[in-house]
């Protein structure tokens, strides 16, 4: 198996910089659409053979150094008791937002095998099929990001209801976040037991918080997840991706993660200085840089590699998900360039 990604996570020597791409299984690939047309997005997440097939597509097509489980961060929330819909053009919707005590009390903690067995089955299929290829990354949302979907009832711009609960009903907020955290710990432990070889915790919206609110309302729950997982095993590296979290890096360092994911708004050389060898770093090319002409794309990739020099380990990635309009040939070229430009002589 290609262990370059796992080694970089742990700060061990590598022959070249490994790369995977957030949302690498998805709508920019015609092969994804072929499988996706068989049903809805949630049907795809819940059909292990098909979910496994689209997980492997970017490994074969692009040559990335890791596979990421095909699912969605919102899937476990549905099993906590919050009905979930994915609407065309609108994205995820929770028709009954969680905003009061009764709604929080009614949420349960799903059992990974009994309630989310399709995710665990997908992981088991993938481990069999990826055996000699690349490691498999499992994932979850971070409690704050998951809570925003439940409280807002879907995606949001202002996060008004979430912040109102934080400020006006802090005990309710804490109880909701505690339940989501308990659910996430069980869910990620289930993924490890099923065979996930690394985990990424996506905190997609945490960048909307003031640093003091991050310290109080988001980070403690992430830390509790990582502490619980590390008590189970030290073998599975954990990546914490705080999107738009450039001002939160000093605090994120105390999360216990092995790797900090960086969005494209930060300079990696500054992150390297801040983390001072305590963790590896992942990122952070601007996703739309994949639309640059090849010579400029090459320059941009070289810049990211140069900025990351001095990190104890670097995993190349985009600063956020690849967009559906991307030309797969450009993604393929980026993988090739990262591998060749970073190869140690
Ligand atoms: O990275 C991968 O290849 C693995 C699969 C994956 C998906 N979602 C598939 C998906 C992962 C890791 C996610 C995580 C996820 N889901 C996040 C965190 C990452 C991030 O982008 O910040 C978030 C916030 C979600 C919630 C979500 N899921 C939204 C807001 C949407 C709609 C917007 C959109 O991009 O369409 C989704 C749907 C979704 N998740 C799709 C895919 C491939 C598109 C569904 C389709 O095929 O129609």
CSV table of C-alpha atoms and ligand atoms in Angstrom, one decimal:
chain,number,residue,atom,x,y,z
A,1,UNK,CA,0.0,0.0,0.0
A,2,UNK,CA,1.0,3.6,-0.7
A,3,UNK,CA,1.7,4.9,2.8
A,4,UNK,CA,3.0,8.4,1.8
A,5,UNK,CA,-0.1,10.1,3.1
A,6,UNK,CA,-0.1,8.3,6.5
A,7,UNK,CA,3.6,9.0,6.9
A,8,UNK,CA,3.2,12.7,6.2
A,9,UNK,CA,0.4,12.9,8.7
A,10,UNK,CA,2.7,11.6,11.3
A,11,UNK,CA,5.7,13.6,10.3
A,12,UNK,CA,7.7,10.6,9.0
A,13,UNK,CA,10.0,10.9,6.0
A,14,UNK,CA,8.3,10.7,2.5
A,15,UNK,CA,9.7,10.4,-1.0
A,16,UNK,CA,7.3,13.1,-2.3
A,17,UNK,CA,4.4,15.2,-1.0
A,18,UNK,CA,1.2,13.2,-1.0
A,19,UNK,CA,-2.0,14.8,-2.3
A,20,UNK,CA,-5.8,14.2,-2.0
A,21,UNK,CA,-8.5,16.7,-2.8
A,22,UNK,CA,-11.5,17.7,-0.7
A,23,UNK,CA,-14.7,16.6,-2.5
A,24,UNK,CA,-12.6,14.5,-4.9
A,25,UNK,CA,-15.5,12.2,-5.4
A,26,UNK,CA,-18.1,14.4,-7.0
A,27,UNK,CA,-19.8,16.3,-9.7
A,28,UNK,CA,-16.8,17.4,-11.6
A,29,UNK,CA,-16.3,13.8,-12.7
A,30,UNK,CA,-18.5,12.4,-15.5
A,31,UNK,CA,-18.0,8.9,-13.9
A,32,UNK,CA,-19.6,10.3,-10.7
A,33,UNK,CA,-22.7,11.4,-12.6
A,34,UNK,CA,-23.1,8.0,-14.1
A,35,UNK,CA,-23.5,6.4,-10.7
A,36,UNK,CA,-25.4,9.4,-9.2
A,37,UNK,CA,-28.1,9.2,-11.9
A,38,UNK,CA,-29.3,5.9,-10.3
A,39,UNK,CA,-31.0,7.8,-7.5
A,40,UNK,CA,-30.8,10.7,-5.1
A,41,UNK,CA,-27.7,11.9,-3.3
A,42,UNK,CA,-28.8,10.3,-0.1
A,43,UNK,CA,-29.6,7.0,-1.9
A,44,UNK,CA,-26.0,7.0,-3.1
A,45,UNK,CA,-24.7,7.6,0.4
A,46,UNK,CA,-26.9,4.7,1.7
A,47,UNK,CA,-25.9,2.1,-1.0
A,48,UNK,CA,-22.5,0.8,0.0
A,49,UNK,CA,-21.5,-0.7,-3.4
A,50,UNK,CA,-22.2,2.5,-5.2
A,51,UNK,CA,-20.7,4.8,-2.5
A,52,UNK,CA,-17.6,2.6,-2.6
A,53,UNK,CA,-17.4,2.8,-6.4
A,54,UNK,CA,-17.5,6.7,-6.4
A,55,UNK,CA,-14.9,6.7,-3.6
A,56,UNK,CA,-12.5,4.8,-5.7
A,57,UNK,CA,-13.1,6.8,-8.9
A,58,UNK,CA,-10.7,9.6,-8.1
A,59,UNK,CA,-8.0,7.2,-6.9
A,60,UNK,CA,-8.0,5.5,-10.3
A,61,UNK,CA,-8.6,8.6,-12.4
A,62,UNK,CA,-6.4,11.2,-10.7
A,63,UNK,CA,-3.9,9.1,-8.9
A,64,UNK,CA,-4.4,10.7,-5.5
A,65,UNK,CA,-2.6,9.3,-2.4
A,66,UNK,CA,-5.7,8.7,-0.3
A,67,UNK,CA,-9.3,7.8,-0.7
A,68,UNK,CA,-12.0,9.6,1.3
A,69,UNK,CA,-15.2,7.8,2.2
A,70,UNK,CA,-18.1,8.9,0.1
A,71,UNK,CA,-20.9,10.1,2.5
A,72,UNK,CA,-21.9,13.4,4.0
A,73,UNK,CA,-21.3,15.1,7.3
A,74,UNK,CA,-25.0,15.5,7.8
A,75,UNK,CA,-25.9,11.7,7.6
A,76,UNK,CA,-25.5,10.9,11.3
A,77,UNK,CA,-27.8,13.9,12.2
A,78,UNK,CA,-30.7,12.2,10.4
A,79,UNK,CA,-30.2,9.2,12.6
A,80,UNK,CA,-30.2,11.4,15.7
A,81,UNK,CA,-33.8,12.1,14.8
A,82,UNK,CA,-33.6,15.2,12.6
A,83,UNK,CA,-35.2,14.5,9.2
A,84,UNK,CA,-32.8,15.5,6.3
A,85,UNK,CA,-33.5,16.4,2.7
A,86,UNK,CA,-31.2,17.4,-0.1
A,87,UNK,CA,-33.0,19.7,-2.4
A,88,UNK,CA,-31.9,20.5,-5.9
A,89,UNK,CA,-30.2,24.0,-6.0
A,90,UNK,CA,-30.9,24.6,-2.3
A,91,UNK,CA,-28.6,21.9,-0.8
A,92,UNK,CA,-29.3,20.3,2.6
A,93,UNK,CA,-32.5,21.2,4.5
A,94,UNK,CA,-33.7,20.2,8.0
A,95,UNK,CA,-37.4,21.0,7.8
A,96,UNK,CA,-37.7,21.0,11.6
A,97,UNK,CA,-34.9,23.2,13.0
A,98,UNK,CA,-33.7,22.3,16.6
A,99,UNK,CA,-34.2,25.5,18.7
A,100,UNK,CA,-35.8,24.5,22.0
A,101,UNK,CA,-35.3,22.2,24.9
A,102,UNK,CA,-37.9,19.7,23.8
A,103,UNK,CA,-36.3,19.4,20.4
A,104,UNK,CA,-32.8,18.9,21.9
A,105,UNK,CA,-34.2,16.3,24.4
A,106,UNK,CA,-35.8,14.4,21.6
A,107,UNK,CA,-32.5,13.8,19.8
A,108,UNK,CA,-30.9,10.4,20.3
A,109,UNK,CA,-27.4,9.0,19.9
A,110,UNK,CA,-27.3,6.6,16.9
A,111,UNK,CA,-25.5,3.3,17.1
A,112,UNK,CA,-22.8,3.2,14.3
A,113,UNK,CA,-23.6,-0.4,13.3
A,114,UNK,CA,-27.4,-0.6,13.9
A,115,UNK,CA,-28.3,2.9,12.6
A,116,UNK,CA,-25.4,3.8,10.3
A,117,UNK,CA,-24.5,0.3,9.1
A,118,UNK,CA,-24.4,1.5,5.5
A,119,UNK,CA,-21.5,3.8,6.3
A,120,UNK,CA,-19.6,1.0,8.1
A,121,UNK,CA,-20.4,-1.4,5.2
A,122,UNK,CA,-19.0,1.1,2.7
A,123,UNK,CA,-15.8,1.3,4.7
A,124,UNK,CA,-15.5,-2.5,4.9
A,125,UNK,CA,-16.0,-2.8,1.1
A,126,UNK,CA,-13.4,-0.1,0.5
A,127,UNK,CA,-10.8,-1.6,2.7
A,128,UNK,CA,-11.1,-4.8,0.7
A,129,UNK,CA,-11.0,-3.1,-2.7
A,130,UNK,CA,-8.3,-0.5,-1.8
A,131,UNK,CA,-6.1,-3.1,-0.1
A,132,UNK,CA,-3.0,-2.6,-2.3
A,133,UNK,CA,-3.7,1.0,-3.3
A,134,UNK,CA,-4.1,3.9,-0.9
A,135,UNK,CA,-5.3,4.5,2.7
A,136,UNK,CA,-9.0,5.3,3.4
A,137,UNK,CA,-9.9,8.5,5.2
A,138,UNK,CA,-13.2,8.5,7.2
A,139,UNK,CA,-14.7,11.8,8.4
A,140,UNK,CA,-17.3,13.7,10.4
A,141,UNK,CA,-18.4,17.2,10.8
A,142,UNK,CA,-17.2,19.1,13.8
A,143,UNK,CA,-19.9,19.8,16.5
A,144,UNK,CA,-20.2,23.5,15.8
A,145,UNK,CA,-20.6,23.0,12.0
A,146,UNK,CA,-23.1,20.2,12.5
A,147,UNK,CA,-25.1,22.3,15.1
A,148,UNK,CA,-25.4,25.2,12.6
A,149,UNK,CA,-27.3,22.9,10.2
A,150,UNK,CA,-29.6,21.7,12.9
A,151,UNK,CA,-30.3,25.1,14.4
A,152,UNK,CA,-30.6,27.1,11.2
A,153,UNK,CA,-32.5,24.3,9.4
A,154,UNK,CA,-29.9,24.2,6.6
A,155,UNK,CA,-27.2,26.3,5.2
A,156,UNK,CA,-26.9,29.9,6.4
A,157,UNK,CA,-25.0,33.2,5.8
A,158,UNK,CA,-25.5,35.0,9.1
A,159,UNK,CA,-25.8,32.0,11.6
A,160,UNK,CA,-28.2,34.2,13.5
A,161,UNK,CA,-30.1,31.4,15.3
A,162,UNK,CA,-27.0,29.6,16.2
A,163,UNK,CA,-25.4,32.7,17.7
A,164,UNK,CA,-28.7,33.5,19.5
A,165,UNK,CA,-28.7,30.1,21.1
A,166,UNK,CA,-25.0,30.5,22.1
A,167,UNK,CA,-25.6,33.9,23.7
A,168,UNK,CA,-29.2,33.7,25.0
A,169,UNK,CA,-29.6,30.0,25.9
A,170,UNK,CA,-26.0,28.8,26.6
A,171,UNK,CA,-27.1,25.8,28.5
A,172,UNK,CA,-29.4,24.6,25.7
A,173,UNK,CA,-26.5,25.2,23.3
A,174,UNK,CA,-24.2,23.2,25.5
A,175,UNK,CA,-26.6,20.3,25.8
A,176,UNK,CA,-27.1,20.2,22.1
A,177,UNK,CA,-23.4,20.3,21.3
A,178,UNK,CA,-22.8,17.6,24.0
A,179,UNK,CA,-25.2,15.3,22.3
A,180,UNK,CA,-23.7,16.0,18.9
A,181,UNK,CA,-20.2,15.3,20.3
A,182,UNK,CA,-21.3,12.0,21.9
A,183,UNK,CA,-22.8,11.0,18.6
A,184,UNK,CA,-19.7,12.0,16.7
A,185,UNK,CA,-17.4,10.1,19.1
A,186,UNK,CA,-19.4,6.9,18.6
A,187,UNK,CA,-19.6,7.4,14.9
A,188,UNK,CA,-15.9,7.9,14.4
A,189,UNK,CA,-15.1,5.0,16.7
A,190,UNK,CA,-17.4,2.9,14.5
A,191,UNK,CA,-15.5,4.1,11.4
A,192,UNK,CA,-12.1,3.2,13.0
A,193,UNK,CA,-13.5,-0.3,14.0
A,194,UNK,CA,-14.8,-0.7,10.4
A,195,UNK,CA,-11.3,0.1,9.0
A,196,UNK,CA,-10.9,3.9,8.5
A,197,UNK,CA,-7.1,4.6,8.5
A,198,UNK,CA,-7.3,8.3,9.1
A,199,UNK,CA,-10.1,10.7,10.0
A,200,UNK,CA,-10.8,14.3,9.0
A,201,UNK,CA,-13.1,16.5,11.1
A,202,UNK,CA,-14.7,19.2,8.9
A,203,UNK,CA,-15.4,22.5,10.7
A,204,UNK,CA,-16.6,24.3,7.6
A,205,UNK,CA,-18.3,27.2,9.2
A,206,UNK,CA,-16.2,27.8,12.3
A,207,UNK,CA,-14.6,30.8,10.7
A,208,UNK,CA,-17.7,32.9,11.4
A,209,UNK,CA,-16.8,32.9,15.1
A,210,UNK,CA,-14.8,35.4,17.1
A,211,UNK,CA,-11.7,33.8,18.6
A,212,UNK,CA,-13.1,34.0,22.1
A,213,UNK,CA,-16.4,32.3,20.9
A,214,UNK,CA,-14.4,29.6,19.2
A,215,UNK,CA,-12.6,29.0,22.5
A,216,UNK,CA,-15.9,28.7,24.4
A,217,UNK,CA,-18.4,27.3,21.9
A,218,UNK,CA,-16.5,25.2,19.4
A,219,UNK,CA,-13.0,24.0,20.3
A,220,UNK,CA,-13.8,22.2,23.6
A,221,UNK,CA,-16.1,19.8,21.7
A,222,UNK,CA,-13.5,19.1,19.0
A,223,UNK,CA,-10.9,18.5,21.8
A,224,UNK,CA,-13.2,16.0,23.5
A,225,UNK,CA,-13.7,14.0,20.3
A,226,UNK,CA,-10.0,13.8,19.7
A,227,UNK,CA,-9.2,12.9,23.3
A,228,UNK,CA,-11.8,10.1,23.2
A,229,UNK,CA,-10.4,8.8,19.8
A,230,UNK,CA,-6.8,8.9,21.0
A,231,UNK,CA,-7.8,6.9,24.1
A,232,UNK,CA,-9.0,4.2,21.7
A,233,UNK,CA,-6.0,4.2,19.3
A,234,UNK,CA,-3.0,6.3,18.5
A,235,UNK,CA,-2.6,4.6,15.1
A,236,UNK,CA,-5.2,6.6,13.2
A,237,UNK,CA,-4.1,10.2,12.4
A,238,UNK,CA,-6.7,12.9,12.9
A,239,UNK,CA,-7.0,16.0,10.6
A,240,UNK,CA,-8.8,19.0,11.9
A,241,UNK,CA,-10.0,21.3,9.1
A,242,UNK,CA,-11.2,24.7,10.4
A,243,UNK,CA,-12.3,26.4,7.3
A,244,UNK,CA,-11.6,30.2,7.3
A,245,UNK,CA,-9.7,29.5,10.5
A,246,UNK,CA,-6.5,31.4,9.9
A,247,UNK,CA,-6.9,33.4,13.1
A,248,UNK,CA,-7.7,30.2,15.1
A,249,UNK,CA,-4.5,28.3,14.4
A,250,UNK,CA,-2.9,28.9,17.8
A,251,UNK,CA,-6.0,27.5,19.4
A,252,UNK,CA,-6.5,24.7,16.9
A,253,UNK,CA,-3.0,23.5,17.9
A,254,UNK,CA,-4.5,22.5,21.3
A,255,UNK,CA,-7.2,20.3,19.7
A,256,UNK,CA,-5.0,17.3,19.8
A,257,UNK,CA,-5.1,16.8,16.0
A,258,UNK,CA,-2.1,15.3,14.2
A,259,UNK,CA,-2.7,17.5,11.2
A,260,UNK,CA,-4.2,21.0,10.7
A,261,UNK,CA,-6.1,21.6,7.4
A,262,UNK,CA,-5.6,25.1,6.1
A,263,UNK,CA,-7.8,27.0,3.7
A,264,UNK,CA,-6.3,29.2,0.9
A,265,UNK,CA,-6.6,32.5,2.8
A,266,UNK,CA,-3.5,31.8,4.8
A,267,UNK,CA,0.2,31.7,3.9
A,268,UNK,CA,1.5,28.2,4.7
A,269,UNK,CA,5.0,29.5,5.6
A,270,UNK,CA,3.3,31.5,8.4
A,271,UNK,CA,1.4,28.4,9.5
A,272,UNK,CA,4.6,26.4,9.5
A,273,UNK,CA,6.1,29.0,11.8
A,274,UNK,CA,3.1,29.0,14.1
A,275,UNK,CA,2.8,25.3,14.5
A,276,UNK,CA,6.5,24.9,15.1
A,277,UNK,CA,6.7,21.2,14.2
A,278,UNK,CA,4.0,20.2,16.6
A,279,UNK,CA,1.6,19.0,13.9
A,280,UNK,CA,1.7,18.3,10.1
A,281,UNK,CA,-0.2,20.6,7.8
A,282,UNK,CA,-2.6,20.1,4.9
A,283,UNK,CA,-3.6,22.4,2.1
A,284,UNK,CA,-4.0,24.9,0.7
A,285,UNK,CA,-4.3,25.8,-2.9
A,286,UNK,CA,-7.2,28.1,-3.9
A,287,UNK,CA,-9.7,25.7,-5.5
A,288,UNK,CA,-10.2,27.9,-8.5
A,289,UNK,CA,-6.5,27.9,-9.2
A,290,UNK,CA,-7.3,24.6,-11.0
A,291,UNK,CA,-8.7,26.9,-13.8
A,292,UNK,CA,-5.2,28.5,-14.4
A,293,UNK,CA,-3.4,27.6,-17.6
A,294,UNK,CA,-0.9,24.8,-17.0
A,295,UNK,CA,2.2,26.9,-16.7
A,296,UNK,CA,0.6,29.2,-14.1
A,297,UNK,CA,-0.9,26.2,-12.3
A,298,UNK,CA,2.6,24.7,-12.1
A,299,UNK,CA,3.9,28.0,-10.6
A,300,UNK,CA,1.1,28.1,-8.1
A,301,UNK,CA,1.7,24.5,-7.0
A,302,UNK,CA,5.4,25.2,-6.6
A,303,UNK,CA,4.6,28.2,-4.5
A,304,UNK,CA,2.4,26.1,-2.1
A,305,UNK,CA,5.1,23.4,-1.9
A,306,UNK,CA,7.8,26.1,-1.2
A,307,UNK,CA,5.7,27.7,1.5
A,308,UNK,CA,5.1,24.3,3.2
A,309,UNK,CA,8.9,23.6,3.3
A,310,UNK,CA,9.9,23.3,6.9
A,311,UNK,CA,6.6,21.6,8.0
A,312,UNK,CA,7.2,18.4,9.9
A,313,UNK,CA,4.8,16.9,7.3
A,314,UNK,CA,2.8,18.4,4.4
A,315,UNK,CA,-0.2,16.9,2.6
A,316,UNK,CA,-1.1,18.8,-0.5
A,317,UNK,CA,-4.8,19.6,-0.8
A,318,UNK,CA,-7.0,22.5,-2.0
A,319,UNK,CA,-8.0,25.1,0.5
A,320,UNK,CA,-11.7,23.9,0.3
A,321,UNK,CA,-13.6,21.5,-1.9
A,322,UNK,CA,-13.1,21.1,-5.7
A,323,UNK,CA,-15.9,22.9,-7.6
A,324,UNK,CA,-18.2,21.0,-10.0
A,325,UNK,CA,-17.1,23.1,-13.0
A,326,UNK,CA,-13.5,21.9,-12.7
A,327,UNK,CA,-11.9,20.1,-15.7
A,328,UNK,CA,-10.9,16.6,-14.5
A,329,UNK,CA,-7.8,16.9,-16.7
A,330,UNK,CA,-6.6,19.9,-14.7
A,331,UNK,CA,-7.1,18.0,-11.4
A,332,UNK,CA,-5.1,15.1,-12.9
A,333,UNK,CA,-2.4,17.5,-14.0
A,334,UNK,CA,-2.3,19.0,-10.5
A,335,UNK,CA,-1.7,15.6,-8.9
A,336,UNK,CA,1.0,14.8,-11.4
A,337,UNK,CA,2.7,18.2,-10.8
A,338,UNK,CA,2.6,17.8,-7.0
A,339,UNK,CA,4.2,14.4,-7.3
A,340,UNK,CA,7.0,15.4,-9.7
A,341,UNK,CA,7.8,18.9,-8.3
A,342,UNK,CA,8.0,17.5,-4.7
A,343,UNK,CA,10.0,14.4,-5.4
A,344,UNK,CA,13.1,14.2,-3.2
A,345,UNK,CA,16.1,13.5,-5.4
B,1,LIG,O1,-14.7,14.7,-0.2
B,1,LIG,C1,-15.3,13.7,-0.7
B,1,LIG,O2,-15.1,13.4,-1.9
B,1,LIG,C2,-16.2,12.9,0.1
B,1,LIG,C3,-17.6,13.2,0.1
B,1,LIG,C4,-18.1,14.4,0.9
B,1,LIG,C5,-19.4,15.0,0.5
B,1,LIG,N1,-19.7,16.0,1.4
B,1,LIG,C6,-20.1,14.6,-0.7
B,1,LIG,C7,-21.2,15.6,-1.2
B,1,LIG,C8,-17.7,15.0,2.0
B,1,LIG,C9,-16.4,14.8,2.8
B,1,LIG,C10,-18.7,16.0,2.4
B,1,LIG,C11,-18.6,16.9,3.6
B,1,LIG,C12,-19.6,18.0,3.7
B,1,LIG,N2,-20.9,18.0,3.4
B,1,LIG,C13,-19.2,19.2,4.3
B,1,LIG,C14,-17.9,19.6,4.8
B,1,LIG,C15,-16.9,19.9,3.7
B,1,LIG,C16,-17.1,21.3,3.1
B,1,LIG,O3,-17.4,21.4,2.0
B,1,LIG,O4,-17.0,22.3,3.9
B,1,LIG,C17,-20.4,20.0,4.3
B,1,LIG,C18,-20.5,21.4,4.8
B,1,LIG,C19,-21.4,19.2,3.8
B,1,LIG,C20,-22.9,19.6,3.6
B,1,LIG,C21,-23.3,19.6,2.2
B,1,LIG,N3,-23.4,18.4,1.5
B,1,LIG,C22,-23.7,20.7,1.5
B,1,LIG,C23,-23.7,22.1,1.9
B,1,LIG,C24,-24.1,20.2,0.2
B,1,LIG,C25,-24.7,20.9,-0.9
B,1,LIG,C26,-23.8,21.8,-1.6
B,1,LIG,C27,-23.1,21.0,-2.7
B,1,LIG,O5,-21.9,21.0,-2.8
B,1,LIG,O6,-23.9,20.5,-3.5
B,1,LIG,C28,-23.9,18.8,0.2
B,1,LIG,C29,-24.1,17.8,-0.9
B,1,LIG,C30,-23.0,16.9,-1.3
B,1,LIG,N4,-22.1,16.3,-0.5
B,1,LIG,C31,-22.6,16.6,-2.7
B,1,LIG,C32,-21.5,15.7,-2.6
B,1,LIG,C33,-20.8,15.0,-3.7
B,1,LIG,C34,-23.4,17.0,-3.9
B,1,LIG,C35,-24.6,16.2,-4.0
B,1,LIG,C36,-25.0,15.8,-5.4
B,1,LIG,O7,-24.4,14.8,-6.0
B,1,LIG,O8,-26.0,16.3,-5.9
